[in-house]
Amino acid sequence: MKNNVILLIALLYVTFGVSQNPIFTNVFTADPSPHVWPDDPNKLWVYTSHDEPGSNNHYGMTGYHAFSTTDLVNWTDHGRILHLENVDWAESHAWAMDAAYYRGQYYLVYCMKEAGIGLFRTGIARSDRPEGPFTDLGYVKGVEFGQDPAIFIDDDGIPYLYWGHDRKCFAAELNDDLMSIKPETYVDLTSQLTHVFEGPWVHKKNNKYYLTYPGLTPRRWPEKMFYAVAENPLGPYTFKGVFIDDFEGQSGTNHGGTVTYKGEDIMFYHSAWLSGGLSETRSSMADYLKYDKDGNILPIIPSKEGLRKAKRTKVTLKLEAEHGFAAGGALYNVFVDTWIKGYSGKGYVTNFDNPYDHVSILAQVAKPEKYRFKVRYASPDGESNHDILINSHKYSEFIFPQSKDFTEIDFGIVELKSGDNLVRIFKKDWKPSEGELAIDYIKFEQVFEDELQTIKN
């Protein structure tokens, strides 16, 4: 048995170099929530929870990430979008989340345990940009033990909230501000959802409402994915069956959601493939979701080929400098400005006047790996006098030459460690800079072993 497990882990590690599953191989993620926002139908967004490398528990989950793509092959990891330290009322357990575009704003609907009492609450955070970062607004009133929330906004604009835990599932219509439910609409869906355990998700197809969820049969781990169908968002629901059964390399849990992107239905869920079978260190997966002529969901058999768009996916971490503390970084004696035009995001970081004035930016990765490091900057009046520190390694050889406009400079290959990596760009000494440095964002592009060999040759 031990030899078989070792063989499985070895095979999983080898095959990821030529596969589209897991969909993100740069960081450990779970509970994927996929969306296409109405203001940009060409871009797909996936919001995820985050597992710490080497974790053997779910208690240590503390934050969320956002990913985007326009081709299902090349993805952007926008970094940490909300963290436990950004939520005053919470103490632990940043578990599953969902997202919504509602009345011109982007919302993250998530769960954490309330400080002092240890009860799960459903939190609401808001941003004016889909990549965040998100600002917490508080938790939803009227929802007790609000674990694994999902939000569904119907065609008529009415928002509904679903949540589930410990073999139970509930739903209700939300008030217009999303901060409380309408108590008269509250329903207990548990008896309608055979084997339900947690993690509901609702989508609409051909005027029918599909509620997908992880369940146990009975009390037997790991979880399978089941679904039920209704004529109305709050039910009653008719149980239909399982559509993701047990599969090799799965984690103890499963959870995810569906999306229609460029005419194709896709199911996002998670496994333990990237970690070689460690159940608390998970990875997001994606496979096509298909229906028969009667509207029944056809079984999904997870495969390394996944969406079959290319031999593998590639992720670039794009981390906006101006996000600061909200994304795990910091601004020390510098500030955000918008005077130089052409920046991305909400602005850029500048005013590096004194030694060690700096911006720090958090990059989270799954394993020790090499990345191509790029910085988008401007230095209109001349070469700047700055160093870059990645964790404990100082790169004094990295120079920012004069650039009147924002430009992306390629500093070549660097190595990141497993877990949290802190990048600091700072004024190196009292010597005046010829140019006033402005930092827009940094990038870490995945580089695979075959690409490194090409670079060496």
mmCIF file with all atom_site columns, N, CA and C in Angstrom, residues 419-446:
data_model
loop_
_atom_site.group_PDB
_atom_site.id
_atom_site.type_symbol
_atom_site.label_atom_id
_atom_site.label_alt_id
_atom_site.label_comp_id
_atom_site.label_asym_id
_atom_site.label_entity_id
_atom_site.label_seq_id
_atom_site.pdbx_PDB_ins_code
_atom_site.Cartn_x
_atom_site.Cartn_y
_atom_site.Cartn_z
_atom_site.occupancy
_atom_site.B_iso_or_equiv
_atom_site.pdbx_formal_charge
_atom_site.auth_seq_id
_atom_site.auth_comp_id
_atom_site.auth_asym_id
_atom_site.auth_atom_id
_atom_site.pdbx_PDB_model_num
ATOM 1  N N  . GLY A 1 419 ? 5.274  29.335 0.372   1.00 0.00 ? 419 GLY A N  1
ATOM 2  C CA . GLY A 1 419 ? 4.546  30.156 1.331   1.00 0.00 ? 419 GLY A CA 1
ATOM 3  C C  . GLY A 1 419 ? 4.618  31.627 1.004   1.00 0.00 ? 419 GLY A C  1
ATOM 4  N N  . ASP A 1 420 ? 4.793  32.467 2.034   1.00 0.00 ? 420 ASP A N  1
ATOM 5  C CA . ASP A 1 420 ? 4.780  33.923 1.880   1.00 0.00 ? 420 ASP A CA 1
ATOM 6  C C  . ASP A 1 420 ? 6.156  34.438 1.479   1.00 0.00 ? 420 ASP A C  1
ATOM 7  N N  . ASN A 1 421 ? 6.177  35.268 0.431   1.00 0.00 ? 421 ASN A N  1
ATOM 8  C CA . ASN A 1 421 ? 7.386  35.938 -0.015  1.00 0.00 ? 421 ASN A CA 1
ATOM 9  C C  . ASN A 1 421 ? 7.140  37.442 0.027   1.00 0.00 ? 421 ASN A C  1
ATOM 10 N N  . LEU A 1 422 ? 8.037  38.169 0.663   1.00 0.00 ? 422 LEU A N  1
ATOM 11 C CA . LEU A 1 422 ? 7.872  39.613 0.771   1.00 0.00 ? 422 LEU A CA 1
ATOM 12 C C  . LEU A 1 422 ? 8.888  40.311 -0.122  1.00 0.00 ? 422 LEU A C  1
ATOM 13 N N  . VAL A 1 423 ? 8.378  41.137 -1.024  1.00 0.00 ? 423 VAL A N  1
ATOM 14 C CA . VAL A 1 423 ? 9.210  41.911 -1.942  1.00 0.00 ? 423 VAL A CA 1
ATOM 15 C C  . VAL A 1 423 ? 9.219  43.355 -1.471  1.00 0.00 ? 423 VAL A C  1
ATOM 16 N N  . ARG A 1 424 ? 10.411 43.905 -1.263  1.00 0.00 ? 424 ARG A N  1
ATOM 17 C CA . ARG A 1 424 ? 10.525 45.304 -0.840  1.00 0.00 ? 424 ARG A CA 1
ATOM 18 C C  . ARG A 1 424 ? 11.353 46.090 -1.856  1.00 0.00 ? 424 ARG A C  1
ATOM 19 N N  . ILE A 1 425 ? 10.819 47.198 -2.295  1.00 0.00 ? 425 ILE A N  1
ATOM 20 C CA . ILE A 1 425 ? 11.547 48.130 -3.152  1.00 0.00 ? 425 ILE A CA 1
ATOM 21 C C  . ILE A 1 425 ? 11.796 49.379 -2.318  1.00 0.00 ? 425 ILE A C  1
ATOM 22 N N  . PHE A 1 426 ? 13.078 49.743 -2.142  1.00 0.00 ? 426 PHE A N  1
ATOM 23 C CA . PHE A 1 426 ? 13.377 50.793 -1.166  1.00 0.00 ? 426 PHE A CA 1
ATOM 24 C C  . PHE A 1 426 ? 14.518 51.697 -1.632  1.00 0.00 ? 426 PHE A C  1
ATOM 25 N N  . LYS A 1 427 ? 14.511 52.908 -1.104  1.00 0.00 ? 427 LYS A N  1
ATOM 26 C CA . LYS A 1 427 ? 15.605 53.854 -1.324  1.00 0.00 ? 427 LYS A CA 1
ATOM 27 C C  . LYS A 1 427 ? 16.835 53.318 -0.605  1.00 0.00 ? 427 LYS A C  1
ATOM 28 N N  . LYS A 1 428 ? 17.976 53.199 -1.324  1.00 0.00 ? 428 LYS A N  1
ATOM 29 C CA . LYS A 1 428 ? 19.124 52.482 -0.755  1.00 0.00 ? 428 LYS A CA 1
ATOM 30 C C  . LYS A 1 428 ? 19.981 53.333 0.190   1.00 0.00 ? 428 LYS A C  1
ATOM 31 N N  . ASP A 1 429 ? 20.040 54.665 -0.013  1.00 0.00 ? 429 ASP A N  1
ATOM 32 C CA . ASP A 1 429 ? 20.871 55.507 0.849   1.00 0.00 ? 429 ASP A CA 1
ATOM 33 C C  . ASP A 1 429 ? 20.451 56.962 0.693   1.00 0.00 ? 429 ASP A C  1
ATOM 34 N N  . TRP A 1 430 ? 21.259 57.878 1.258   1.00 0.00 ? 430 TRP A N  1
ATOM 35 C CA . TRP A 1 430 ? 20.915 59.302 1.220   1.00 0.00 ? 430 TRP A CA 1
ATOM 36 C C  . TRP A 1 430 ? 21.232 59.952 -0.124  1.00 0.00 ? 430 TRP A C  1
ATOM 37 N N  . LYS A 1 431 ? 21.934 59.244 -0.965  1.00 0.00 ? 431 LYS A N  1
ATOM 38 C CA . LYS A 1 431 ? 22.281 59.816 -2.267  1.00 0.00 ? 431 LYS A CA 1
ATOM 39 C C  . LYS A 1 431 ? 21.022 60.138 -3.060  1.00 0.00 ? 431 LYS A C  1
ATOM 40 N N  . PRO A 1 432 ? 20.881 61.353 -3.550  1.00 0.00 ? 432 PRO A N  1
ATOM 41 C CA . PRO A 1 432 ? 19.667 61.724 -4.285  1.00 0.00 ? 432 PRO A CA 1
ATOM 42 C C  . PRO A 1 432 ? 19.520 60.907 -5.573  1.00 0.00 ? 432 PRO A C  1
ATOM 43 N N  . SER A 1 433 ? 18.303 60.564 -5.879  1.00 0.00 ? 433 SER A N  1
ATOM 44 C CA . SER A 1 433 ? 18.017 59.928 -7.159  1.00 0.00 ? 433 SER A CA 1
ATOM 45 C C  . SER A 1 433 ? 17.915 60.988 -8.243  1.00 0.00 ? 433 SER A C  1
ATOM 46 N N  . GLU A 1 434 ? 18.341 60.625 -9.434  1.00 0.00 ? 434 GLU A N  1
ATOM 47 C CA . GLU A 1 434 ? 18.137 61.529 -10.560 1.00 0.00 ? 434 GLU A CA 1
ATOM 48 C C  . GLU A 1 434 ? 16.661 61.574 -10.952 1.00 0.00 ? 434 GLU A C  1
ATOM 49 N N  . GLY A 1 435 ? 15.959 60.463 -10.717 1.00 0.00 ? 435 GLY A N  1
ATOM 50 C CA . GLY A 1 435 ? 14.542 60.394 -11.064 1.00 0.00 ? 435 GLY A CA 1
ATOM 51 C C  . GLY A 1 435 ? 13.682 60.072 -9.850  1.00 0.00 ? 435 GLY A C  1
ATOM 52 N N  . GLU A 1 436 ? 12.454 60.525 -9.872  1.00 0.00 ? 436 GLU A N  1
ATOM 53 C CA . GLU A 1 436 ? 11.479 60.241 -8.817  1.00 0.00 ? 436 GLU A CA 1
ATOM 54 C C  . GLU A 1 436 ? 10.781 58.928 -9.170  1.00 0.00 ? 436 GLU A C  1
ATOM 55 N N  . LEU A 1 437 ? 11.117 57.844 -8.461  1.00 0.00 ? 437 LEU A N  1
ATOM 56 C CA . LEU A 1 437 ? 10.631 56.520 -8.816  1.00 0.00 ? 437 LEU A CA 1
ATOM 57 C C  . LEU A 1 437 ? 9.143  56.369 -8.531  1.00 0.00 ? 437 LEU A C  1
ATOM 58 N N  . ALA A 1 438 ? 8.428  55.766 -9.457  1.00 0.00 ? 438 ALA A N  1
ATOM 59 C CA . ALA A 1 438 ? 7.011  55.440 -9.288  1.00 0.00 ? 438 ALA A CA 1
ATOM 60 C C  . ALA A 1 438 ? 6.831  53.959 -9.603  1.00 0.00 ? 438 ALA A C  1
ATOM 61 N N  . ILE A 1 439 ? 6.312  53.185 -8.648  1.00 0.00 ? 439 ILE A N  1
ATOM 62 C CA . ILE A 1 439 ? 6.112  51.742 -8.818  1.00 0.00 ? 439 ILE A CA 1
ATOM 63 C C  . ILE A 1 439 ? 4.638  51.469 -9.053  1.00 0.00 ? 439 ILE A C  1
ATOM 64 N N  . ASP A 1 440 ? 4.321  50.861 -10.200 1.00 0.00 ? 440 ASP A N  1
ATOM 65 C CA . ASP A 1 440 ? 2.942  50.543 -10.554 1.00 0.00 ? 440 ASP A CA 1
ATOM 66 C C  . ASP A 1 440 ? 2.557  49.154 -10.051 1.00 0.00 ? 440 ASP A C  1
ATOM 67 N N  . TYR A 1 441 ? 3.283  48.133 -10.505 1.00 0.00 ? 441 TYR A N  1
ATOM 68 C CA . TYR A 1 441 ? 3.027  46.764 -10.039 1.00 0.00 ? 441 TYR A CA 1
ATOM 69 C C  . TYR A 1 441 ? 4.272  45.926 -10.245 1.00 0.00 ? 441 TYR A C  1
ATOM 70 N N  . ILE A 1 442 ? 4.267  44.724 -9.633  1.00 0.00 ? 442 ILE A N  1
ATOM 71 C CA . ILE A 1 442 ? 5.296  43.731 -9.912  1.00 0.00 ? 442 ILE A CA 1
ATOM 72 C C  . ILE A 1 442 ? 4.620  42.486 -10.476 1.00 0.00 ? 442 ILE A C  1
ATOM 73 N N  . LYS A 1 443 ? 5.413  41.692 -11.205 1.00 0.00 ? 443 LYS A N  1
ATOM 74 C CA . LYS A 1 443 ? 4.922  40.427 -11.765 1.00 0.00 ? 443 LYS A CA 1
ATOM 75 C C  . LYS A 1 443 ? 5.903  39.310 -11.464 1.00 0.00 ? 443 LYS A C  1
ATOM 76 N N  . PHE A 1 444 ? 5.351  38.125 -11.206 1.00 0.00 ? 444 PHE A N  1
ATOM 77 C CA . PHE A 1 444 ? 6.124  36.897 -11.175 1.00 0.00 ? 444 PHE A CA 1
ATOM 78 C C  . PHE A 1 444 ? 5.475  35.935 -12.166 1.00 0.00 ? 444 PHE A C  1
ATOM 79 N N  . GLU A 1 445 ? 6.182  35.622 -13.252 1.00 0.00 ? 445 GLU A N  1
ATOM 80 C CA . GLU A 1 445 ? 5.653  34.730 -14.280 1.00 0.00 ? 445 GLU A CA 1
ATOM 81 C C  . GLU A 1 445 ? 6.192  33.320 -14.059 1.00 0.00 ? 445 GLU A C  1
ATOM 82 N N  . GLN A 1 446 ? 5.288  32.344 -14.063 1.00 0.00 ? 446 GLN A N  1
ATOM 83 C CA . GLN A 1 446 ? 5.730  30.960 -13.928 1.00 0.00 ? 446 GLN A CA 1
ATOM 84 C C  . GLN A 1 446 ? 6.706  30.592 -15.034 1.00 0.00 ? 446 GLN A C  1
#
